[in-house]
Short mmCIF file of C-alpha atoms in Angstrom, two decimals:
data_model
loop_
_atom_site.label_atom_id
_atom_site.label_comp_id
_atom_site.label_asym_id
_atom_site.label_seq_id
_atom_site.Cartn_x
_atom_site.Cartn_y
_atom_site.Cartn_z
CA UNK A 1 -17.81 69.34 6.62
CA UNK A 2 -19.24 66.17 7.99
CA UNK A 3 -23.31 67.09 8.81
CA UNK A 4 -23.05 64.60 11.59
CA UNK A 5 -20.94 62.08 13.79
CA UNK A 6 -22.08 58.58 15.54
CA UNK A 7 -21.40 58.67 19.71
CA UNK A 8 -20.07 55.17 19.84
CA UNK A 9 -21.03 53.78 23.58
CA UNK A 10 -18.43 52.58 25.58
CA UNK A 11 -18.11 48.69 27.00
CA UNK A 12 -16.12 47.74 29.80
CA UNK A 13 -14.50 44.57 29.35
CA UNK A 14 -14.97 42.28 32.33
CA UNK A 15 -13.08 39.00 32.36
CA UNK A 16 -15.55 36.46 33.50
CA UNK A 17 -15.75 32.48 33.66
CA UNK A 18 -17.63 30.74 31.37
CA UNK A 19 -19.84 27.77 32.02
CA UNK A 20 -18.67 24.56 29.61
CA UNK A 21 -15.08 26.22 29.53
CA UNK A 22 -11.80 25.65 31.34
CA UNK A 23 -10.34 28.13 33.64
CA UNK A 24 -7.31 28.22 32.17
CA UNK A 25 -9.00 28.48 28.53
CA UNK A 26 -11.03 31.30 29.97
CA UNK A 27 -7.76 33.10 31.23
CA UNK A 28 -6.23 32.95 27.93
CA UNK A 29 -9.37 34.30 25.92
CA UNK A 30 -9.16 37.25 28.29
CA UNK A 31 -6.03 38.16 28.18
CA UNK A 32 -6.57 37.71 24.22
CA UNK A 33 -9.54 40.22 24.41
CA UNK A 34 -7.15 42.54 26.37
CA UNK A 35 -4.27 42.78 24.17
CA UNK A 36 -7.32 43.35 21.30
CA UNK A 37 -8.40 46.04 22.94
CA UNK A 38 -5.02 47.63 23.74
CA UNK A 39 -4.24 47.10 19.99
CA UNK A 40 -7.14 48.68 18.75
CA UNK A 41 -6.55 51.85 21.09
CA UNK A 42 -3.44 52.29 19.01
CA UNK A 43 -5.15 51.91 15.47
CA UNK A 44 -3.13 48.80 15.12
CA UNK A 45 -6.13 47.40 13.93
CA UNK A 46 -4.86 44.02 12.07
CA UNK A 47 -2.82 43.17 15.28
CA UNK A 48 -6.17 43.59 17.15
CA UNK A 49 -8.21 41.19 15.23
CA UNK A 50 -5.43 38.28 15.16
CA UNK A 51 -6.09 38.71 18.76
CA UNK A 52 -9.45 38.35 18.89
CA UNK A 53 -9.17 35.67 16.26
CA UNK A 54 -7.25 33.53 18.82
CA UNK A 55 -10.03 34.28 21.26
CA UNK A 56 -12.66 33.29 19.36
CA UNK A 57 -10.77 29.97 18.54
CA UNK A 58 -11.02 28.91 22.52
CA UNK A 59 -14.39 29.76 22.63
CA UNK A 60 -16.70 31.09 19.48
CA UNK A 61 -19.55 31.99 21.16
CA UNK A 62 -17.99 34.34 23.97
CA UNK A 63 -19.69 37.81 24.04
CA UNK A 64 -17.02 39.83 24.63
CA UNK A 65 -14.64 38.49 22.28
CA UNK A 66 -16.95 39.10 19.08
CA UNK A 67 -18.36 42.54 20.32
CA UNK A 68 -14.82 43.63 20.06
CA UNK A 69 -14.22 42.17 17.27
CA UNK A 70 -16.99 43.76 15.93
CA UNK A 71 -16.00 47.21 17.06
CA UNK A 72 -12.75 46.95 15.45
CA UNK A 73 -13.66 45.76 12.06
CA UNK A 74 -16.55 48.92 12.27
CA UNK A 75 -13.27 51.09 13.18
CA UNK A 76 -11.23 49.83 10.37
CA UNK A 77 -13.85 50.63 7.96
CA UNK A 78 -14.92 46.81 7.57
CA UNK A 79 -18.68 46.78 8.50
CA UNK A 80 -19.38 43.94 6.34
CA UNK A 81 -17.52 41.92 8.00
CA UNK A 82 -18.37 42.82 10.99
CA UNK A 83 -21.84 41.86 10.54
CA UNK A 84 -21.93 38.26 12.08
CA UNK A 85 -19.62 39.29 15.03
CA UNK A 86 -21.94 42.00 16.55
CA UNK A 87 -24.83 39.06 16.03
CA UNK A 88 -23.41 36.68 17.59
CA UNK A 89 -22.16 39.19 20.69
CA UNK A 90 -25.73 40.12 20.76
CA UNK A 91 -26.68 36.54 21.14
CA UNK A 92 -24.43 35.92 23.79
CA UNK A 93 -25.21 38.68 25.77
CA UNK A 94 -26.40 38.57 29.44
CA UNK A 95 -26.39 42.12 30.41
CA UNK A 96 -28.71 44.62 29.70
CA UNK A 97 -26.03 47.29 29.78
CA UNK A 98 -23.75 45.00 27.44
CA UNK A 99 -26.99 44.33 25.17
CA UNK A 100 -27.65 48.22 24.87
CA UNK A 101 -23.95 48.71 23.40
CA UNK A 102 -23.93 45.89 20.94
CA UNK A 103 -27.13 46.41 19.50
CA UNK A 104 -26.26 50.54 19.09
CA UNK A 105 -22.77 49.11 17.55
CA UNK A 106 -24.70 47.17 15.34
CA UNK A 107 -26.81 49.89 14.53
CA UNK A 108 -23.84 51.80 13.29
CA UNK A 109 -22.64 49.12 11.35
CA UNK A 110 -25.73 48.36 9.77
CA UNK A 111 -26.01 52.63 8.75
CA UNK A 112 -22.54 52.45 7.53
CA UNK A 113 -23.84 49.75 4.95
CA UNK A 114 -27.11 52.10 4.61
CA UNK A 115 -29.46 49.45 5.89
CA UNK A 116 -31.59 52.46 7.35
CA UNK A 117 -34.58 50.37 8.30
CA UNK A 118 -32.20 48.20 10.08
CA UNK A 119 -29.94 50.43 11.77
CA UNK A 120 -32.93 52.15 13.26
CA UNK A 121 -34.27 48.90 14.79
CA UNK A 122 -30.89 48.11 15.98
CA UNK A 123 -30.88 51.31 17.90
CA UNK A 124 -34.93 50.88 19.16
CA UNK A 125 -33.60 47.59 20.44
CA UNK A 126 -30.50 49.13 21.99
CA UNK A 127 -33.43 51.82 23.74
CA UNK A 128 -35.36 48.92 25.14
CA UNK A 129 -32.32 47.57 26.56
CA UNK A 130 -31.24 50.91 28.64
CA UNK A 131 -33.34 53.32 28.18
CA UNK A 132 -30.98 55.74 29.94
CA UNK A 133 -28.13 56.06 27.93
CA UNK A 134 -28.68 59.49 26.03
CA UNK A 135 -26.02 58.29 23.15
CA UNK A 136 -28.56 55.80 21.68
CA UNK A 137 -31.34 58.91 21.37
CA UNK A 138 -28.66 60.48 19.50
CA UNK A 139 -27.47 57.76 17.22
CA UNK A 140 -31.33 56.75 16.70
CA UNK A 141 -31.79 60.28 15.54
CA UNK A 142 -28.94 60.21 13.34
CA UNK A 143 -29.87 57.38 11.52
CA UNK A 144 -33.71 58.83 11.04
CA UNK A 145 -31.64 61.60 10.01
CA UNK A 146 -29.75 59.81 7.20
CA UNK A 147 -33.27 57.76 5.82
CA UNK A 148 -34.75 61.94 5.85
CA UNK A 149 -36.91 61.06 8.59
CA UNK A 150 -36.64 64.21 10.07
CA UNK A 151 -39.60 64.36 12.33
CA UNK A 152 -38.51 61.21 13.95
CA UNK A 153 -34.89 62.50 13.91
CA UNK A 154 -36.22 65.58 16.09
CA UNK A 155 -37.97 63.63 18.43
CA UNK A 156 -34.98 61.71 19.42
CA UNK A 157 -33.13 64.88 19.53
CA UNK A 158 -35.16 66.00 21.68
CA UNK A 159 -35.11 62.82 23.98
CA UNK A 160 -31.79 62.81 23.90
CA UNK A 161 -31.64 66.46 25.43
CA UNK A 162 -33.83 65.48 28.18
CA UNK A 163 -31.26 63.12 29.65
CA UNK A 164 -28.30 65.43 28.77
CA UNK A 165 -29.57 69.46 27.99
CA UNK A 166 -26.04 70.45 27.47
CA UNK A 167 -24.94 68.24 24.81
CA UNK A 168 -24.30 70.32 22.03
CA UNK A 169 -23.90 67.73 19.84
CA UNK A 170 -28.06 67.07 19.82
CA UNK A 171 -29.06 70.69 20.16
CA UNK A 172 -27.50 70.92 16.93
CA UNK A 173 -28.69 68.09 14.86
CA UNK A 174 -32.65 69.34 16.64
CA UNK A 175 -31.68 72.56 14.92
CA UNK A 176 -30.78 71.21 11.75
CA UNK A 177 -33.68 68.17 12.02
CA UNK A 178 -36.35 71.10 12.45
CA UNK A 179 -34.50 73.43 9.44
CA UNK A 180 -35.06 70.23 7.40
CA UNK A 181 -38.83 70.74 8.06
CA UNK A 182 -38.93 74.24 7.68
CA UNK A 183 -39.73 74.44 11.49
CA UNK A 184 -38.38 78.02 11.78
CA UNK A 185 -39.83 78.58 15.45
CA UNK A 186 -37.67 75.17 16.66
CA UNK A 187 -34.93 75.80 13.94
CA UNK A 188 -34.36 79.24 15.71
CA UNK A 189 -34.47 78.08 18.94
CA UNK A 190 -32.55 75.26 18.86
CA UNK A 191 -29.33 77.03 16.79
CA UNK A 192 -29.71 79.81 19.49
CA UNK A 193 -29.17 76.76 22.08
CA UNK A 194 -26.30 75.12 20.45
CA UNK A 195 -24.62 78.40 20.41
CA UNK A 196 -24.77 79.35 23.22
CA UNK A 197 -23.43 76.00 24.07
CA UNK A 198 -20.59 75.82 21.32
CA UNK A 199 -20.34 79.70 19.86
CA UNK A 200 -16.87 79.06 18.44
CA UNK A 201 -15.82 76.11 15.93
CA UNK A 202 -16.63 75.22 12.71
CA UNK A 203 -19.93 74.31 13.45
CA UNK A 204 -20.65 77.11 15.04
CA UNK A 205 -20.16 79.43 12.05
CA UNK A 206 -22.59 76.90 10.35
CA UNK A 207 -25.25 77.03 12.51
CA UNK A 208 -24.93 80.94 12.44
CA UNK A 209 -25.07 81.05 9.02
CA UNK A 210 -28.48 78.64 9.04
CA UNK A 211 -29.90 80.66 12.12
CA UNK A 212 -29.22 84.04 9.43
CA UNK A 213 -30.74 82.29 6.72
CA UNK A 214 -34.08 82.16 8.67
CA UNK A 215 -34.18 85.36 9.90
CA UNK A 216 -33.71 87.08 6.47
CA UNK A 217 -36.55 84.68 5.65
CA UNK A 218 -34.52 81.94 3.81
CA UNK A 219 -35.39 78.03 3.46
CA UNK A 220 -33.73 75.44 2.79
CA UNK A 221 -33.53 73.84 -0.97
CA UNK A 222 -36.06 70.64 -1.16
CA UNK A 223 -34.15 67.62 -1.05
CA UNK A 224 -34.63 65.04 -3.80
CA UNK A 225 -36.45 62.56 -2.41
CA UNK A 226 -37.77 64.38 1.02
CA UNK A 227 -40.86 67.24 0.68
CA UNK A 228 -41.97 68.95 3.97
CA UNK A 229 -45.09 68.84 5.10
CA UNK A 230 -46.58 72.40 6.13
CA UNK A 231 -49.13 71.36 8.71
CA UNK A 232 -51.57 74.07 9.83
CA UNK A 233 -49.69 74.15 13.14
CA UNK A 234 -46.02 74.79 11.26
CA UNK A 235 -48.10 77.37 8.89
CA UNK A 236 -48.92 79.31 11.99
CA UNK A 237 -45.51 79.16 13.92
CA UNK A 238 -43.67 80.44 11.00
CA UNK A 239 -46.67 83.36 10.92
CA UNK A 240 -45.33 84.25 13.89
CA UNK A 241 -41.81 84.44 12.87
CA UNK A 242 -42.55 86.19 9.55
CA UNK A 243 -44.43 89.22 11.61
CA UNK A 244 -42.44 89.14 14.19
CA UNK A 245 -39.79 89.63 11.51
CA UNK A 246 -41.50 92.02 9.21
CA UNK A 247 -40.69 95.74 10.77
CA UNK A 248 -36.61 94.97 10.33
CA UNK A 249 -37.31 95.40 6.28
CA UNK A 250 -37.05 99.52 7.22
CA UNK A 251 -35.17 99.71 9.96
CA UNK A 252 -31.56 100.35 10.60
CA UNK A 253 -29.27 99.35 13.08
CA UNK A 254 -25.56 100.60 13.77
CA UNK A 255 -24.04 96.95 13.90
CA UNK A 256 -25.36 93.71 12.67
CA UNK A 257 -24.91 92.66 16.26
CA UNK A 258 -27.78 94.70 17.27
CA UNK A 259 -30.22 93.73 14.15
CA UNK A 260 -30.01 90.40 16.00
CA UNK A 261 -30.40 91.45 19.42
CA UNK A 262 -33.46 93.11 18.44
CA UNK A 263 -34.45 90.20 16.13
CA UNK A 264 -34.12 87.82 18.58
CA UNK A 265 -36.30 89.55 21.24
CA UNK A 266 -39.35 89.85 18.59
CA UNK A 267 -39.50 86.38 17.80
CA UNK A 268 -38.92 85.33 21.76
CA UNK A 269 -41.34 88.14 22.82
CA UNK A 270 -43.80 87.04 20.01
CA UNK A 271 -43.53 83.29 20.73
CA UNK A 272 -43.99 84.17 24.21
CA UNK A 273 -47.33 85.61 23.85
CA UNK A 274 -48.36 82.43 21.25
CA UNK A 275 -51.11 80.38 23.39
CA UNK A 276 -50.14 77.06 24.36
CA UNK A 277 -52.61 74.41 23.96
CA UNK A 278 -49.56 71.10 24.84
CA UNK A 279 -46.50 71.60 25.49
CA UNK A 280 -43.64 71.38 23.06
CA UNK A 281 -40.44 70.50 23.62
CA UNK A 282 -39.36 74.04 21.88
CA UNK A 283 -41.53 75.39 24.89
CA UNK A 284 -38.88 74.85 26.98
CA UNK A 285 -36.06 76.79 24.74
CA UNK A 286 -38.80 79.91 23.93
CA UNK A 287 -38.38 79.59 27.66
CA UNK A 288 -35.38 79.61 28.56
CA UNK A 289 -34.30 82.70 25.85
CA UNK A 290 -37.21 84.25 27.19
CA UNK A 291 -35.66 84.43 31.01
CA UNK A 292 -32.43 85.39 29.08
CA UNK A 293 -34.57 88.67 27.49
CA UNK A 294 -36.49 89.48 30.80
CA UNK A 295 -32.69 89.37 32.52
CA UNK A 296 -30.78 92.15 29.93
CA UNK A 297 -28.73 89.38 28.80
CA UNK A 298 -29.33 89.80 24.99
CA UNK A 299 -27.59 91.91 23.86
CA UNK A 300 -24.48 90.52 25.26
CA UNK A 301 -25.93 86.98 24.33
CA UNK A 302 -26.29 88.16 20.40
CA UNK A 303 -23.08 88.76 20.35
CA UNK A 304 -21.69 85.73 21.80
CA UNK A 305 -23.37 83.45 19.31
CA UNK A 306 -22.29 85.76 16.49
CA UNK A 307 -18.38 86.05 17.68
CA UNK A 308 -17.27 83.30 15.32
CA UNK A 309 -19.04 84.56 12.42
CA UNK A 310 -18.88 87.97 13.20
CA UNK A 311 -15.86 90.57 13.61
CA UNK A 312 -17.26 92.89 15.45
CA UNK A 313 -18.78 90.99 18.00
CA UNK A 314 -15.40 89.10 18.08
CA UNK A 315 -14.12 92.10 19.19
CA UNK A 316 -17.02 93.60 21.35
CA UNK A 317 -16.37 89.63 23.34
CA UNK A 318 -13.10 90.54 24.06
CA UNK A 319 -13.69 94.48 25.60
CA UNK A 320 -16.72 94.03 27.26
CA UNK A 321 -15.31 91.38 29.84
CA UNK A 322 -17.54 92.15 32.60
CA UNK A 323 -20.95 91.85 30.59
CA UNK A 324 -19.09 88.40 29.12
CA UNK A 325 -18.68 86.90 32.12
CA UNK A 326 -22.22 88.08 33.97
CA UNK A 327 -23.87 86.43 30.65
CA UNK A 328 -21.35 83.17 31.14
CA UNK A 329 -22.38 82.83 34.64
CA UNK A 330 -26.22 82.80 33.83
CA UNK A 331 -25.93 80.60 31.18
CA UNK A 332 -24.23 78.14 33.53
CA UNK A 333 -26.81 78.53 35.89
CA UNK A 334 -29.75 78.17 33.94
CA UNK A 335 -30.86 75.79 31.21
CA UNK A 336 -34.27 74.78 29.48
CA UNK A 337 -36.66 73.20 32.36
CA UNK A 338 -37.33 69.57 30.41
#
């Protein structure tokens, strides 16, 4: 399974005059760029760069022309060559919105050729020129993510959450960025979020199975070439998880279900009652599965982010109907305060 995916941002073509050209030379490069794009919708990749060959023969330096002909040679697994296209669309462009897209396209490029310290200046470019667009947070973080970054890759996580806090996508890779570190408090939190976001799918089951790795008290295996550093403050939040944890060693439950109801209200109750000298963006999630504690919701929520993984909460889902749907209709009601 493929850890992680690039959210490609979307330009709209806009056929435009251009100064030094002829209208009817300008017509014709547009309606080049057009049947490009078309072609490219349809995979027919070759037939889309002869098009945007021809445009670029009328007029080299037109912005449009070589971001899509960038994007294409990207999508037919040519980043290479698509190398002087998306600099010389990045050149031409005028827009700010335009700018933002070519320079995250050319941030993907340059990661597909593993030019990490490039690729993440692409995207901190592409940030400067809209710092809106939630997709760039994401890509950003997945290309701090590839170099092993990981504390930068949760920070742009985490931005990107803020301007989207249900995308799935980024509560997953936080989850996953902060497992890296051996961040159990955020790890926790943040697979808790993404399934209750996404509880079925392949992912899912792999975020269930990371999210029971730390509660039985399981790391990850260091990397080769990445060691995390246990700050005092990470030595003290995973205190909290390991004693909060502790008094399950003895105990016995009648379904696995309920071990992780009753898991997952230690750690929230315990995290709860941690003081707070800043605020952390896993404040907000301790939060937010706090309010989902204090309104009975647990049990019902264990269950829902264990139904993939899990037969017999598969099964408890699909008899308990009413509890489903009360827990459905506070989830969509309430999500982490950013």
């Amino acid at each position: 399974m493929k850890i992680y995916r690039l959210l490609l941002l979307a330009v709209v073509f806009i056929a435009t005059s251009s100064t030094g050209f002829s209208q009817g030379k300008t017509d014709s490069v547009s309606i080049f760029i057009k049947q490009g794009i078309e072609l490219g919708n349809q995979k027919e990749y070759s037939g889309a760069v002869a098009k945007y060959k021809a445009a670029l023969s009328l007029q080299p330096e037109n912005a449009q022309a070589n971001y899509q002909m960038a994007f294409v040679l990207f999508s037919s697994g040519r980043s290479a060559d698509a190398v002087t296209y998306i600099h010389n669309a990045i050149k031409g462009s005028t827009d700010s919105k335009f700018a933002a897209a070519a320079y995250s396209l050319q941030g993907s490029i340059y990661g597909n050729l593993n030019r990490s310290e490039e690729s993440i200046a692409a995207y901190k470019n592409a940030i400067a020129a809209d710092s809106s667009n939630q997709r760039i947070y994401y890509n950003l973080g997945i290309a701090y993510f590839k170099a092993k970054e990981y504390a930068a890759a949760e920070q742009q996580f985490a931005d990107a959450l803020k301007r989207d806090i249900k995308d799935a996508g980024s509560a997953r890779m936080y989850a996953l960025a902060t497992f890296h570190q051996n961040k159990r408090t955020e790890a926790i939190l943040g697979f808790c979020y993404f399934l209750s976001l996404e509880p079925t799918g392949v992912r899912s089951t792999e975020a269930f199975g990371n999210l029971q790795n730390i509660l039985q008290g399981g790391a990850l295996k260091p990397e080769r070439g990445y060691k995390a550093v246990a700050t005092p403050y990470i030595t003290y939040q995973n205190g909290l998880i390991v004693k909060a944890l502790s008094v399950f060693k003895t105990r016995k439950y009648a379904s696995q279900a309920d071990l992780l109801a009753a898991q997952l209200d230690a750690v929230i109750t315990k995290l709860a009652a941690a003081p707070r000298d800043k605020h952390y963006f896993w404040h907000s999630l301790a939060d937010h599965f706090g309010k989902v504690n204090a309104a009975v919701h647990m049990p019902a929520f264990a269950r829902y982010i264990s139904q993939e993984a899990l037969t017999e909460s598969a099964r408890w889902i699909a008899t308990n109907a009413p509890k489903v749907a009360s827990l459905n209709t506070w989830l969509a009601g309430n999500h982490p305060s950013i």
